[in-house]
């Protein structure tokens, strides 16, 4: 059977259309994927209630404390007070009062030491005051001696000229000698002042040290 050439013109557009569809499908881009999409992970949720747990340790052997405190009394006396919980193995916060020795004797010693220090300070102040008074007295006596010396020299001239008697000149000379002796006595006392001040300072230092020891002894009656 022979086909009519006019029929070929009918199948030709149909064939071209099929070819175009096949090419278009082959060249079409595929569906895009979201690279950032996260994969879901299955999760199991549990509700846990808080409870108190008391750990226990079971072992065998000798147990020793890491730190051991042994109190040594620095003062003698009767224990007047003791912490009710003080026993072997007990622990206390820092600064807790544990023991107290009867402090009466040490408090009395502290009062006596305080009185000795006050007395030494008073003696020291007296030496300082005496030194100031001596300085003023020496200044006055020195000026008086200068006046008495000038008066004596003037009377010597008067005696040589016969205006006063030898008896009057002797009396004026004796007054001059007394003035010199008075000044010399004041200077002697002033020369002794440095040693007296040194001794007074030493007594103050010794009394202060005694008071410091007495106060420490009072503090040592309490164990913390």
CSV table of C-alpha atoms in Angstrom, one decimal:
chain,number,residue,atom,x,y,z
A,1,UNK,CA,0.0,0.0,0.0
A,2,UNK,CA,1.5,3.3,-0.9
A,3,UNK,CA,1.1,6.5,1.1
A,4,UNK,CA,0.0,9.6,-0.4
A,5,UNK,CA,2.7,12.4,-0.3
A,6,UNK,CA,0.1,14.8,1.1
A,7,UNK,CA,-0.1,12.6,4.2
A,8,UNK,CA,3.6,13.0,5.0
A,9,UNK,CA,2.9,16.7,5.6
A,10,UNK,CA,0.5,15.7,8.3
A,11,UNK,CA,2.9,13.5,10.3
A,12,UNK,CA,5.9,15.8,10.0
A,13,UNK,CA,4.7,18.6,12.4
A,14,UNK,CA,3.5,15.9,14.8
A,15,UNK,CA,6.9,14.3,14.9
A,16,UNK,CA,8.7,17.6,15.4
A,17,UNK,CA,6.4,18.4,18.3
A,18,UNK,CA,7.2,15.1,20.0
A,19,UNK,CA,11.0,15.7,19.5
A,20,UNK,CA,10.7,19.3,21.0
A,21,UNK,CA,8.9,17.9,24.1
A,22,UNK,CA,11.5,15.2,24.7
A,23,UNK,CA,14.4,17.7,24.4
A,24,UNK,CA,12.6,20.3,26.7
A,25,UNK,CA,12.1,17.6,29.4
A,26,UNK,CA,15.7,16.5,29.2
A,27,UNK,CA,17.1,20.0,29.5
A,28,UNK,CA,14.7,21.2,32.3
A,29,UNK,CA,16.5,21.9,35.7
A,30,UNK,CA,15.7,19.7,38.6
A,31,UNK,CA,13.9,20.8,41.7
A,32,UNK,CA,16.3,22.8,44.1
A,33,UNK,CA,17.0,21.5,47.6
A,34,UNK,CA,17.3,23.7,50.7
A,35,UNK,CA,20.9,23.0,51.9
A,36,UNK,CA,20.2,24.7,55.2
A,37,UNK,CA,17.3,22.5,56.1
A,38,UNK,CA,18.0,20.8,59.5
A,39,UNK,CA,17.3,17.1,60.0
A,40,UNK,CA,14.9,16.6,62.9
A,41,UNK,CA,16.4,14.6,65.8
A,42,UNK,CA,14.1,12.6,68.0
A,43,UNK,CA,14.3,13.7,71.7
A,44,UNK,CA,13.2,11.9,74.9
A,45,UNK,CA,12.2,14.2,77.8
A,46,UNK,CA,12.5,13.1,81.4
A,47,UNK,CA,11.4,15.1,84.5
A,48,UNK,CA,13.8,14.6,87.4
A,49,UNK,CA,13.0,15.7,90.9
A,50,UNK,CA,15.8,16.9,93.3
A,51,UNK,CA,16.4,14.6,96.3
A,52,UNK,CA,18.9,14.7,99.2
A,53,UNK,CA,21.6,12.1,99.0
A,54,UNK,CA,23.8,11.2,102.0
A,55,UNK,CA,27.1,9.5,100.9
A,56,UNK,CA,28.4,6.7,102.9
A,57,UNK,CA,31.9,5.3,102.9
A,58,UNK,CA,32.8,1.9,104.2
A,59,UNK,CA,36.4,0.9,104.6
A,60,UNK,CA,38.8,-0.7,107.0
A,61,UNK,CA,42.0,0.8,108.7
A,62,UNK,CA,43.1,3.6,110.9
A,63,UNK,CA,41.6,7.1,110.4
A,64,UNK,CA,43.8,10.1,111.3
A,65,UNK,CA,42.7,13.8,111.3
A,66,UNK,CA,44.4,16.1,108.8
A,67,UNK,CA,45.1,18.7,111.5
A,68,UNK,CA,45.4,18.3,115.2
A,69,UNK,CA,45.4,21.2,117.7
A,70,UNK,CA,47.1,20.9,121.0
A,71,UNK,CA,46.6,23.8,123.4
A,72,UNK,CA,49.4,24.8,125.7
A,73,UNK,CA,48.7,27.2,128.5
A,74,UNK,CA,51.1,30.2,128.7
A,75,UNK,CA,49.8,31.2,132.2
A,76,UNK,CA,49.0,29.2,135.2
A,77,UNK,CA,45.7,29.0,137.0
A,78,UNK,CA,42.5,27.3,137.5
A,79,UNK,CA,40.2,26.7,134.5
A,80,UNK,CA,37.2,28.9,135.2
A,81,UNK,CA,35.1,28.1,132.1
A,82,UNK,CA,35.1,25.4,129.4
A,83,UNK,CA,33.1,25.2,126.1
A,84,UNK,CA,30.4,22.6,126.6
A,85,UNK,CA,31.2,21.0,123.2
A,86,UNK,CA,35.0,20.8,123.7
A,87,UNK,CA,36.1,17.2,123.3
A,88,UNK,CA,38.4,15.1,121.2
A,89,UNK,CA,37.4,15.3,117.5
A,90,UNK,CA,35.3,18.4,117.8
A,91,UNK,CA,35.7,21.3,115.4
A,92,UNK,CA,34.8,25.0,115.9
A,93,UNK,CA,34.7,28.1,113.8
A,94,UNK,CA,37.8,30.3,114.0
A,95,UNK,CA,37.8,32.6,117.0
A,96,UNK,CA,35.5,30.4,119.2
A,97,UNK,CA,36.2,30.8,122.9
A,98,UNK,CA,37.2,27.3,124.2
A,99,UNK,CA,38.7,27.7,127.6
A,100,UNK,CA,39.2,30.5,130.2
A,101,UNK,CA,41.6,30.5,133.1
A,102,UNK,CA,40.7,32.5,136.2
A,103,UNK,CA,41.9,36.0,135.3
A,104,UNK,CA,41.6,37.8,138.7
A,105,UNK,CA,45.3,37.5,139.7
A,106,UNK,CA,46.4,38.7,136.2
A,107,UNK,CA,44.0,41.6,136.2
A,108,UNK,CA,45.4,42.7,139.6
A,109,UNK,CA,48.9,42.5,138.2
A,110,UNK,CA,47.8,44.6,135.2
A,111,UNK,CA,46.4,47.3,137.5
A,112,UNK,CA,49.6,47.4,139.5
A,113,UNK,CA,51.7,47.7,136.3
A,114,UNK,CA,49.5,50.5,135.1
A,115,UNK,CA,50.0,52.3,138.4
A,116,UNK,CA,53.8,51.9,138.1
A,117,UNK,CA,53.7,53.3,134.6
A,118,UNK,CA,51.7,56.3,135.8
A,119,UNK,CA,54.2,56.9,138.6
A,120,UNK,CA,57.2,56.6,136.3
A,121,UNK,CA,55.6,59.1,133.8
A,122,UNK,CA,55.0,61.5,136.7
A,123,UNK,CA,58.6,61.3,137.7
A,124,UNK,CA,59.7,61.8,134.2
A,125,UNK,CA,57.6,64.9,133.9
A,126,UNK,CA,59.0,66.2,137.2
A,127,UNK,CA,62.6,65.9,135.9
A,128,UNK,CA,61.7,67.7,132.7
A,129,UNK,CA,60.0,70.5,134.7
A,130,UNK,CA,62.9,70.7,137.1
A,131,UNK,CA,65.2,71.2,134.1
A,132,UNK,CA,63.1,74.0,132.8
A,133,UNK,CA,63.1,75.7,136.2
A,134,UNK,CA,66.9,75.3,136.5
A,135,UNK,CA,67.4,76.9,133.1
A,136,UNK,CA,65.4,79.9,134.2
A,137,UNK,CA,67.1,80.1,137.6
A,138,UNK,CA,70.6,79.9,136.1
A,139,UNK,CA,69.7,82.7,133.7
A,140,UNK,CA,68.6,84.9,136.6
A,141,UNK,CA,71.5,84.0,138.9
A,142,UNK,CA,74.0,84.7,136.1
A,143,UNK,CA,72.5,88.1,135.6
A,144,UNK,CA,72.6,88.7,139.3
A,145,UNK,CA,76.2,87.6,139.5
A,146,UNK,CA,77.1,90.1,136.8
A,147,UNK,CA,75.5,92.9,138.7
A,148,UNK,CA,77.1,91.9,142.0
A,149,UNK,CA,80.5,91.6,140.3
A,150,UNK,CA,80.2,95.1,138.9
A,151,UNK,CA,79.0,96.4,142.3
A,152,UNK,CA,82.0,94.8,144.0
A,153,UNK,CA,84.5,96.3,141.6
A,154,UNK,CA,82.9,99.7,142.0
A,155,UNK,CA,83.2,99.4,145.8
A,156,UNK,CA,86.8,98.3,145.5
A,157,UNK,CA,87.6,101.6,143.8
A,158,UNK,CA,85.7,103.5,146.5
A,159,UNK,CA,87.6,101.7,149.2
A,160,UNK,CA,90.9,102.5,147.5
A,161,UNK,CA,89.9,106.2,147.5
A,162,UNK,CA,88.8,105.9,151.1
A,163,UNK,CA,85.1,106.5,150.6
A,164,UNK,CA,84.0,103.2,152.2
A,165,UNK,CA,85.6,101.2,155.0
A,166,UNK,CA,87.3,97.8,154.7
A,167,UNK,CA,84.5,96.3,156.7
A,168,UNK,CA,81.9,97.4,154.2
A,169,UNK,CA,84.0,96.0,151.3
A,170,UNK,CA,84.3,92.7,153.0
A,171,UNK,CA,80.5,92.5,153.4
A,172,UNK,CA,80.0,93.2,149.7
A,173,UNK,CA,82.6,90.6,148.8
A,174,UNK,CA,80.9,88.0,151.0
A,175,UNK,CA,77.6,88.7,149.1
A,176,UNK,CA,79.5,88.2,145.8
A,177,UNK,CA,80.8,84.9,146.9
A,178,UNK,CA,77.4,83.7,148.0
A,179,UNK,CA,76.1,84.7,144.5
A,180,UNK,CA,78.8,82.7,142.9
A,181,UNK,CA,78.1,79.6,145.1
A,182,UNK,CA,74.4,79.8,144.3
A,183,UNK,CA,75.1,79.9,140.6
A,184,UNK,CA,77.6,77.0,140.9
A,185,UNK,CA,75.0,74.9,142.8
A,186,UNK,CA,72.5,75.5,140.1
A,187,UNK,CA,75.0,74.5,137.4
A,188,UNK,CA,75.8,71.3,139.3
A,189,UNK,CA,72.2,70.4,139.5
A,190,UNK,CA,71.8,71.1,135.8
A,191,UNK,CA,74.8,68.8,135.0
A,192,UNK,CA,73.1,66.0,136.8
A,193,UNK,CA,69.8,66.4,134.9
A,194,UNK,CA,70.9,64.3,131.8
A,195,UNK,CA,71.5,61.3,134.0
A,196,UNK,CA,68.3,61.8,135.9
A,197,UNK,CA,66.3,62.1,132.6
A,198,UNK,CA,67.9,58.9,131.3
A,199,UNK,CA,67.0,57.1,134.5
A,200,UNK,CA,63.5,58.5,134.4
A,201,UNK,CA,63.1,57.4,130.7
A,202,UNK,CA,64.4,53.9,131.6
A,203,UNK,CA,61.9,53.6,134.4
A,204,UNK,CA,59.1,54.6,132.0
A,205,UNK,CA,60.2,52.1,129.4
A,206,UNK,CA,60.4,49.3,132.0
A,207,UNK,CA,57.0,50.1,133.4
A,208,UNK,CA,55.5,50.2,129.9
A,209,UNK,CA,57.0,46.8,129.2
A,210,UNK,CA,55.7,45.5,132.4
A,211,UNK,CA,52.2,46.7,131.6
A,212,UNK,CA,52.4,45.2,128.2
A,213,UNK,CA,53.3,41.8,129.6
A,214,UNK,CA,50.5,42.1,132.2
A,215,UNK,CA,48.0,42.8,129.5
A,216,UNK,CA,49.2,39.9,127.4
A,217,UNK,CA,48.9,37.6,130.4
A,218,UNK,CA,45.3,38.7,130.8
A,219,UNK,CA,44.7,37.9,127.1
A,220,UNK,CA,46.4,34.5,127.5
A,221,UNK,CA,43.8,33.5,130.1
A,222,UNK,CA,41.3,33.0,127.2
A,223,UNK,CA,41.8,30.2,124.6
A,224,UNK,CA,40.2,30.8,121.2
